[in-house]
Amino acid sequence: MSTQQSIINYIAGVWLDGDADGLDGQVPLADLNIIDSAGIFDLVHYLQGDFRITVPLQEIVPANFRTVDAIAALVERLQRKGESVR
């Protein structure tokens, strides 16, 4: 399963009663009130557990959580960064 699809499934399961219809990589999550600022911290917890990354506090900014594609890019960037320090 792709990073994007995993994130979509999680968002749909937690905030959309399991209904991922219409949710894709470009849907503006905050603009459509899918996830609020408190929900971002729930999402960060999920990302850290599921993708085995650490999301630094300075990365928890609206731009990184605007869309599923932005979240996936953050995850992939943090995974690459983690690999480079091992």
GROMACS .gro file of C-alpha atoms in nm:
model
   86
    1MET     CA    1   0.000   0.000   0.000
    2SER     CA    2   0.133   0.345  -0.086
    3THR     CA    3   0.205   0.609   0.174
    4GLN     CA    4  -0.079   0.822   0.036
    5GLN     CA    5  -0.331   0.537   0.047
    6SER     CA    6  -0.236   0.446   0.401
    7ILE     CA    7  -0.287   0.808   0.512
    8ILE     CA    8  -0.619   0.831   0.325
    9ASN     CA    9  -0.741   0.512   0.492
   10TYR     CA   10  -0.646   0.643   0.835
   11ILE     CA   11  -0.812   0.983   0.782
   12ALA     CA   12  -1.126   0.818   0.645
   13GLY     CA   13  -1.139   0.577   0.936
   14VAL     CA   14  -1.092   0.838   1.206
   15TRP     CA   15  -1.267   1.149   1.073
   16LEU     CA   16  -1.497   1.035   0.791
   17ASP     CA   17  -1.666   0.726   0.936
   18GLY     CA   18  -1.464   0.507   0.700
   19ASP     CA   19  -1.586   0.683   0.386
   20ALA     CA   20  -1.289   0.775   0.166
   21ASP     CA   21  -1.506   0.870  -0.135
   22GLY     CA   22  -1.376   1.196  -0.279
   23LEU     CA   23  -1.068   1.197  -0.057
   24ASP     CA   24  -0.752   1.203  -0.264
   25GLY     CA   25  -0.405   1.346  -0.243
   26GLN     CA   26  -0.507   1.702  -0.328
   27VAL     CA   27  -0.814   1.755  -0.107
   28PRO     CA   28  -0.749   2.053   0.126
   29LEU     CA   29  -0.801   1.883   0.462
   30ALA     CA   30  -0.820   2.189   0.688
   31ASP     CA   31  -1.015   2.402   0.441
   32LEU     CA   32  -1.287   2.136   0.427
   33ASN     CA   33  -1.282   2.090   0.806
   34ILE     CA   34  -1.179   1.727   0.772
   35ILE     CA   35  -0.899   1.771   1.026
   36ASP     CA   36  -0.865   2.054   1.276
   37SER     CA   37  -0.551   2.166   1.455
   38ALA     CA   38  -0.606   1.922   1.742
   39GLY     CA   39  -0.656   1.640   1.492
   40ILE     CA   40  -0.315   1.709   1.344
   41PHE     CA   41  -0.155   1.586   1.666
   42ASP     CA   42  -0.357   1.263   1.646
   43LEU     CA   43  -0.238   1.227   1.287
   44VAL     CA   44   0.124   1.291   1.390
   45HIS     CA   45   0.096   1.014   1.650
   46TYR     CA   46  -0.034   0.777   1.381
   47LEU     CA   47   0.242   0.875   1.136
   48GLN     CA   48   0.513   0.820   1.396
   49GLY     CA   49   0.381   0.475   1.485
   50ASP     CA   50   0.281   0.348   1.143
   51PHE     CA   51   0.576   0.483   0.945
   52ARG     CA   52   0.833   0.460   1.227
   53ILE     CA   53   0.943   0.820   1.199
   54THR     CA   54   0.985   1.107   1.440
   55VAL     CA   55   0.803   1.425   1.343
   56PRO     CA   56   0.994   1.716   1.497
   57LEU     CA   57   0.779   1.992   1.646
   58GLN     CA   58   0.911   2.243   1.390
   59GLU     CA   59   0.764   2.022   1.112
   60ILE     CA   60   0.411   2.045   1.256
   61VAL     CA   61   0.305   2.340   1.045
   62PRO     CA   62  -0.007   2.387   0.829
   63ALA     CA   63   0.183   2.352   0.501
   64ASN     CA   64   0.293   1.998   0.590
   65PHE     CA   65  -0.064   1.889   0.667
   66ARG     CA   66  -0.261   2.077   0.401
   67THR     CA   67  -0.324   1.771   0.181
   68VAL     CA   68  -0.257   1.398   0.186
   69ASP     CA   69   0.017   1.454  -0.073
   70ALA     CA   70   0.185   1.709   0.158
   71ILE     CA   71   0.164   1.468   0.452
   72ALA     CA   72   0.306   1.184   0.240
   73ALA     CA   73   0.591   1.408   0.124
   74LEU     CA   74   0.669   1.490   0.487
   75VAL     CA   75   0.670   1.121   0.580
   76GLU     CA   76   0.895   1.029   0.288
   77ARG     CA   77   1.134   1.317   0.361
   78LEU     CA   78   1.159   1.217   0.727
   79GLN     CA   79   1.214   0.853   0.632
   80ARG     CA   80   1.501   0.953   0.400
   81LYS     CA   81   1.647   1.178   0.670
   82GLY     CA   82   1.629   0.893   0.921
   83GLU     CA   83   1.807   0.658   0.683
   84SER     CA   84   2.086   0.908   0.629
   85VAL     CA   85   2.169   0.929   1.001
   86ARG     CA   86   2.192   0.553   1.058
   0.00000   0.00000   0.00000
